[in-house]
Amino acid sequence: MSDAFSCRPIAYLRSPYAQRIDAPHQSTVVQGTQSGEAIEARLEFVDDLPALAYADLQGFERIWLIFAFHRSQGWTPQVKPPRGGPKRGVLATRSPHRPNPLGLSAVELVRVEPRALIVRGVDLLDGTPILDIKPYVPYADAFAGSRAGWIDEIDAAQGRHSAPGPKRPRKATPTG
């Protein structure tokens, strides 16, 4: 078995987030973003992906996006989480700086269009390569009573869902 494998994007995400500072740290935590609301984005499938591949997605409220952190520049074994505290093992965080720059995000599926999906609640940058999509299945994917390690300690001290938004929300640029 080879140590290497390859993936190719099946789609690219078009979002208003041009830089990391613009995007929320988690898709459901939008406090501190410019709008303070979950935004809509367009996921555009690559030309050679057959429409049959995304048939039957309509009707799912949420989907998982598996994507590449395409702007990640290497990784370190420990990172400093944005909510504070000491450095943590990178595999115990959601940092984009990982041994394999892969991400996972559950987003709301608004609608299916020809060659595209409209999604809401993204934390991905414009141009993010999407490697795969899976339907979110509540009975299999939600474990409400699960422990979250060191994150539970921060939640107890700072409040649940206290993940920060961007440090300096950007102002809208005038269009005209």
PDB file of C-alpha atoms in Angstrom:
ATOM      1  CA  MET A   1       0.000   0.000   0.000  1.00  0.00           C
ATOM      2  CA  SER A   2       1.348   3.403  -0.956  1.00  0.00           C
ATOM      3  CA  ASP A   3       1.847   6.156   1.609  1.00  0.00           C
ATOM      4  CA  ALA A   4       0.498   8.710  -0.849  1.00  0.00           C
ATOM      5  CA  PHE A   5      -2.881   9.145  -2.396  1.00  0.00           C
ATOM      6  CA  SER A   6      -4.372  11.847  -4.518  1.00  0.00           C
ATOM      7  CA  CYS A   7      -7.625  13.750  -4.483  1.00  0.00           C
ATOM      8  CA  ARG A   8      -8.991  16.195  -6.949  1.00  0.00           C
ATOM      9  CA  PRO A   9     -11.615  18.831  -6.258  1.00  0.00           C
ATOM     10  CA  ILE A  10     -15.206  18.055  -7.215  1.00  0.00           C
ATOM     11  CA  ALA A  11     -16.233  21.685  -6.675  1.00  0.00           C
ATOM     12  CA  TYR A  12     -15.041  25.097  -5.564  1.00  0.00           C
ATOM     13  CA  LEU A  13     -16.756  27.311  -3.031  1.00  0.00           C
ATOM     14  CA  ARG A  14     -17.571  30.913  -3.920  1.00  0.00           C
ATOM     15  CA  SER A  15     -17.952  32.905  -0.710  1.00  0.00           C
ATOM     16  CA  PRO A  16     -17.541  36.546   0.293  1.00  0.00           C
ATOM     17  CA  TYR A  17     -14.650  35.616   2.575  1.00  0.00           C
ATOM     18  CA  ALA A  18     -11.441  36.589   0.792  1.00  0.00           C
ATOM     19  CA  GLN A  19      -9.078  36.276   3.766  1.00  0.00           C
ATOM     20  CA  ARG A  20      -8.995  34.257   6.983  1.00  0.00           C
ATOM     21  CA  ILE A  21      -9.678  37.348   9.048  1.00  0.00           C
ATOM     22  CA  ASP A  22     -12.994  37.800   7.204  1.00  0.00           C
ATOM     23  CA  ALA A  23     -14.416  34.338   7.942  1.00  0.00           C
ATOM     24  CA  PRO A  24     -15.879  33.020  11.188  1.00  0.00           C
ATOM     25  CA  HIS A  25     -13.743  30.501  13.093  1.00  0.00           C
ATOM     26  CA  GLN A  26     -16.617  27.988  12.979  1.00  0.00           C
ATOM     27  CA  SER A  27     -19.564  27.927  10.597  1.00  0.00           C
ATOM     28  CA  THR A  28     -22.138  28.319  13.385  1.00  0.00           C
ATOM     29  CA  VAL A  29     -20.307  31.094  15.275  1.00  0.00           C
ATOM     30  CA  VAL A  30     -20.786  34.323  13.333  1.00  0.00           C
ATOM     31  CA  GLN A  31     -20.454  36.859  16.159  1.00  0.00           C
ATOM     32  CA  GLY A  32     -17.816  39.411  15.157  1.00  0.00           C
ATOM     33  CA  THR A  33     -18.251  38.953  11.417  1.00  0.00           C
ATOM     34  CA  GLN A  34     -19.297  41.956   9.381  1.00  0.00           C
ATOM     35  CA  SER A  35     -22.937  40.876   9.009  1.00  0.00           C
ATOM     36  CA  GLY A  36     -23.222  38.898  12.255  1.00  0.00           C
ATOM     37  CA  GLU A  37     -25.291  36.376  10.306  1.00  0.00           C
ATOM     38  CA  ALA A  38     -24.676  33.074   8.566  1.00  0.00           C
ATOM     39  CA  ILE A  39     -24.003  33.976   4.936  1.00  0.00           C
ATOM     40  CA  GLU A  40     -24.936  32.141   1.774  1.00  0.00           C
ATOM     41  CA  ALA A  41     -22.299  30.847  -0.591  1.00  0.00           C
ATOM     42  CA  ARG A  42     -22.281  29.025  -3.912  1.00  0.00           C
ATOM     43  CA  LEU A  43     -20.601  25.672  -4.369  1.00  0.00           C
ATOM     44  CA  GLU A  44     -19.813  25.243  -8.090  1.00  0.00           C
ATOM     45  CA  PHE A  45     -19.167  21.725  -9.361  1.00  0.00           C
ATOM     46  CA  VAL A  46     -16.285  21.073 -11.752  1.00  0.00           C
ATOM     47  CA  ASP A  47     -17.291  20.542 -15.378  1.00  0.00           C
ATOM     48  CA  ASP A  48     -16.527  16.832 -15.544  1.00  0.00           C
ATOM     49  CA  LEU A  49     -18.580  15.861 -12.466  1.00  0.00           C
ATOM     50  CA  PRO A  50     -21.809  14.234 -13.697  1.00  0.00           C
ATOM     51  CA  ALA A  51     -25.011  15.777 -12.353  1.00  0.00           C
ATOM     52  CA  LEU A  52     -26.026  12.268 -11.280  1.00  0.00           C
ATOM     53  CA  ALA A  53     -23.332  12.479  -8.573  1.00  0.00           C
ATOM     54  CA  TYR A  54     -25.270  15.130  -6.625  1.00  0.00           C
ATOM     55  CA  ALA A  55     -28.749  13.934  -7.520  1.00  0.00           C
ATOM     56  CA  ASP A  56     -30.981  13.372  -4.494  1.00  0.00           C
ATOM     57  CA  LEU A  57     -29.292  15.953  -2.244  1.00  0.00           C
ATOM     58  CA  GLN A  58     -32.434  18.109  -2.262  1.00  0.00           C
ATOM     59  CA  GLY A  59     -34.323  17.419   0.935  1.00  0.00           C
ATOM     60  CA  PHE A  60     -31.252  17.211   3.169  1.00  0.00           C
ATOM     61  CA  GLU A  61     -31.127  20.167   5.552  1.00  0.00           C
ATOM     62  CA  ARG A  62     -27.384  19.910   6.117  1.00  0.00           C
ATOM     63  CA  ILE A  63     -24.397  18.468   4.331  1.00  0.00           C
ATOM     64  CA  TRP A  64     -20.783  17.843   5.278  1.00  0.00           C
ATOM     65  CA  LEU A  65     -18.162  19.554   3.135  1.00  0.00           C
ATOM     66  CA  ILE A  66     -14.768  17.872   3.079  1.00  0.00           C
ATOM     67  CA  PHE A  67     -12.276  20.378   1.758  1.00  0.00           C
ATOM     68  CA  ALA A  68      -8.629  21.298   1.408  1.00  0.00           C
ATOM     69  CA  PHE A  69      -7.138  24.144   3.423  1.00  0.00           C
ATOM     70  CA  HIS A  70      -5.604  25.369   0.181  1.00  0.00           C
ATOM     71  CA  ARG A  71      -3.842  28.345   1.777  1.00  0.00           C
ATOM     72  CA  SER A  72      -2.310  26.448   4.686  1.00  0.00           C
ATOM     73  CA  GLN A  73       1.455  26.839   4.789  1.00  0.00           C
ATOM     74  CA  GLY A  74       2.663  23.848   6.722  1.00  0.00           C
ATOM     75  CA  TRP A  75       1.898  22.683  10.217  1.00  0.00           C
ATOM     76  CA  THR A  76       3.241  22.347  13.726  1.00  0.00           C
ATOM     77  CA  PRO A  77       2.415  19.670  16.311  1.00  0.00           C
ATOM     78  CA  GLN A  78       0.941  22.242  18.712  1.00  0.00           C
ATOM     79  CA  VAL A  79      -1.170  25.345  18.044  1.00  0.00           C
ATOM     80  CA  LYS A  80      -2.702  28.131  20.125  1.00  0.00           C
ATOM     81  CA  PRO A  81      -6.520  27.979  19.902  1.00  0.00           C
ATOM     82  CA  PRO A  82      -8.275  31.300  19.172  1.00  0.00           C
ATOM     83  CA  ARG A  83     -10.348  31.025  22.380  1.00  0.00           C
ATOM     84  CA  GLY A  84      -7.235  31.185  24.540  1.00  0.00           C
ATOM     85  CA  GLY A  85      -5.465  28.847  26.900  1.00  0.00           C
ATOM     86  CA  PRO A  86      -2.236  26.951  26.372  1.00  0.00           C
ATOM     87  CA  LYS A  87      -1.021  25.420  23.146  1.00  0.00           C
ATOM     88  CA  ARG A  88      -2.819  22.209  22.232  1.00  0.00           C
ATOM     89  CA  GLY A  89      -1.966  19.212  20.100  1.00  0.00           C
ATOM     90  CA  VAL A  90      -3.016  20.112  16.564  1.00  0.00           C
ATOM     91  CA  LEU A  91      -5.112  16.941  16.255  1.00  0.00           C
ATOM     92  CA  ALA A  92      -7.137  18.071  19.306  1.00  0.00           C
ATOM     93  CA  THR A  93      -8.053  21.322  17.510  1.00  0.00           C
ATOM     94  CA  ARG A  94      -9.718  22.451  14.306  1.00  0.00           C
ATOM     95  CA  SER A  95      -6.688  24.418  13.162  1.00  0.00           C
ATOM     96  CA  PRO A  96      -6.146  24.668   9.391  1.00  0.00           C
ATOM     97  CA  HIS A  97      -2.437  23.967   9.952  1.00  0.00           C
ATOM     98  CA  ARG A  98      -2.556  20.155   9.988  1.00  0.00           C
ATOM     99  CA  PRO A  99      -0.359  17.253   8.831  1.00  0.00           C
ATOM    100  CA  ASN A 100      -2.812  16.822   5.948  1.00  0.00           C
ATOM    101  CA  PRO A 101      -4.593  20.129   5.279  1.00  0.00           C
ATOM    102  CA  LEU A 102      -8.118  18.686   5.266  1.00  0.00           C
ATOM    103  CA  GLY A 103     -11.201  20.322   6.736  1.00  0.00           C
ATOM    104  CA  LEU A 104     -14.736  19.282   7.558  1.00  0.00           C
ATOM    105  CA  SER A 105     -17.679  21.637   7.872  1.00  0.00           C
ATOM    106  CA  ALA A 106     -21.410  21.003   8.328  1.00  0.00           C
ATOM    107  CA  VAL A 107     -23.384  23.601   6.383  1.00  0.00           C
ATOM    108  CA  GLU A 108     -27.040  24.214   5.638  1.00  0.00           C
ATOM    109  CA  LEU A 109     -28.121  23.173   2.160  1.00  0.00           C
ATOM    110  CA  VAL A 110     -30.399  25.959   0.901  1.00  0.00           C
ATOM    111  CA  ARG A 111     -31.045  24.596  -2.582  1.00  0.00           C
ATOM    112  CA  VAL A 112     -29.699  22.530  -5.429  1.00  0.00           C
ATOM    113  CA  GLU A 113     -29.191  24.321  -8.743  1.00  0.00           C
ATOM    114  CA  PRO A 114     -27.851  23.074 -12.054  1.00  0.00           C
ATOM    115  CA  ARG A 115     -24.084  22.508 -11.515  1.00  0.00           C
ATOM    116  CA  ALA A 116     -24.173  24.172  -8.075  1.00  0.00           C
ATOM    117  CA  LEU A 117     -25.377  24.076  -4.494  1.00  0.00           C
ATOM    118  CA  ILE A 118     -26.387  27.130  -2.488  1.00  0.00           C
ATOM    119  CA  VAL A 119     -25.277  26.687   1.120  1.00  0.00           C
ATOM    120  CA  ARG A 120     -25.515  28.808   4.263  1.00  0.00           C
ATOM    121  CA  GLY A 121     -23.275  29.044   7.295  1.00  0.00           C
ATOM    122  CA  VAL A 122     -19.863  28.569   5.722  1.00  0.00           C
ATOM    123  CA  ASP A 123     -16.528  29.331   7.322  1.00  0.00           C
ATOM    124  CA  LEU A 124     -14.549  28.702   4.124  1.00  0.00           C
ATOM    125  CA  LEU A 125     -12.619  31.141   1.994  1.00  0.00           C
ATOM    126  CA  ASP A 126     -13.511  31.979  -1.569  1.00  0.00           C
ATOM    127  CA  GLY A 127     -12.005  29.435  -3.933  1.00  0.00           C
ATOM    128  CA  THR A 128     -11.780  26.629  -1.374  1.00  0.00           C
ATOM    129  CA  PRO A 129     -11.493  23.269  -3.174  1.00  0.00           C
ATOM    130  CA  ILE A 130     -14.235  20.861  -2.113  1.00  0.00           C
ATOM    131  CA  LEU A 131     -12.990  17.256  -2.153  1.00  0.00           C
ATOM    132  CA  ASP A 132     -16.209  15.490  -1.186  1.00  0.00           C
ATOM    133  CA  ILE A 133     -19.750  16.016   0.099  1.00  0.00           C
ATOM    134  CA  LYS A 134     -21.691  13.740   2.415  1.00  0.00           C
ATOM    135  CA  PRO A 135     -25.223  14.141   3.699  1.00  0.00           C
ATOM    136  CA  TYR A 136     -25.607  15.080   7.354  1.00  0.00           C
ATOM    137  CA  VAL A 137     -27.673  12.334   8.986  1.00  0.00           C
ATOM    138  CA  PRO A 138     -28.849  13.427  12.477  1.00  0.00           C
ATOM    139  CA  TYR A 139     -29.159   9.959  14.026  1.00  0.00           C
ATOM    140  CA  ALA A 140     -25.641   9.050  12.899  1.00  0.00           C
ATOM    141  CA  ASP A 141     -23.866  12.415  13.090  1.00  0.00           C
ATOM    142  CA  ALA A 142     -25.208  14.110  16.252  1.00  0.00           C
ATOM    143  CA  PHE A 143     -24.073  13.058  19.701  1.00  0.00           C
ATOM    144  CA  ALA A 144     -25.457  15.859  21.890  1.00  0.00           C
ATOM    145  CA  GLY A 145     -24.150  14.482  25.193  1.00  0.00           C
ATOM    146  CA  SER A 146     -20.575  13.934  24.020  1.00  0.00           C
ATOM    147  CA  ARG A 147     -17.653  15.375  25.947  1.00  0.00           C
ATOM    148  CA  ALA A 148     -15.390  17.856  24.177  1.00  0.00           C
ATOM    149  CA  GLY A 149     -12.190  17.591  26.228  1.00  0.00           C
ATOM    150  CA  TRP A 150     -10.427  20.886  26.887  1.00  0.00           C
ATOM    151  CA  ILE A 151     -13.170  22.780  25.005  1.00  0.00           C
ATOM    152  CA  ASP A 152     -15.636  21.866  27.800  1.00  0.00           C
ATOM    153  CA  GLU A 153     -13.332  23.655  30.270  1.00  0.00           C
ATOM    154  CA  ILE A 154     -13.305  26.817  28.150  1.00  0.00           C
ATOM    155  CA  ASP A 155     -17.087  26.625  27.682  1.00  0.00           C
ATOM    156  CA  ALA A 156     -17.503  26.472  31.482  1.00  0.00           C
ATOM    157  CA  ALA A 157     -15.320  29.563  31.916  1.00  0.00           C
ATOM    158  CA  GLN A 158     -16.361  31.673  28.896  1.00  0.00           C
ATOM    159  CA  GLY A 159     -19.771  30.344  27.924  1.00  0.00           C
ATOM    160  CA  ARG A 160     -20.742  27.894  25.246  1.00  0.00           C
ATOM    161  CA  HIS A 161     -20.230  28.960  21.638  1.00  0.00           C
ATOM    162  CA  SER A 162     -17.841  31.722  22.695  1.00  0.00           C
ATOM    163  CA  ALA A 163     -15.460  31.127  19.796  1.00  0.00           C
ATOM    164  CA  PRO A 164     -14.321  34.500  18.536  1.00  0.00           C
ATOM    165  CA  GLY A 165     -15.142  35.900  15.169  1.00  0.00           C
ATOM    166  CA  PRO A 166     -12.578  37.887  13.218  1.00  0.00           C
ATOM    167  CA  LYS A 167     -10.309  40.072  15.326  1.00  0.00           C
ATOM    168  CA  ARG A 168     -11.048  43.128  13.202  1.00  0.00           C
ATOM    169  CA  PRO A 169     -14.228  42.813  11.133  1.00  0.00           C
ATOM    170  CA  ARG A 170     -13.699  44.326   7.724  1.00  0.00           C
ATOM    171  CA  LYS A 171     -15.899  47.094   6.453  1.00  0.00           C
ATOM    172  CA  ALA A 172     -17.890  46.638   3.289  1.00  0.00           C
ATOM    173  CA  THR A 173     -16.306  48.203   0.242  1.00  0.00           C
ATOM    174  CA  PRO A 174     -18.627  50.450  -1.760  1.00  0.00           C
ATOM    175  CA  THR A 175     -19.822  48.963  -5.029  1.00  0.00           C
ATOM    176  CA  GLY A 176     -20.845  51.104  -7.838  1.00  0.00           C
TER     177      GLY A 176
END
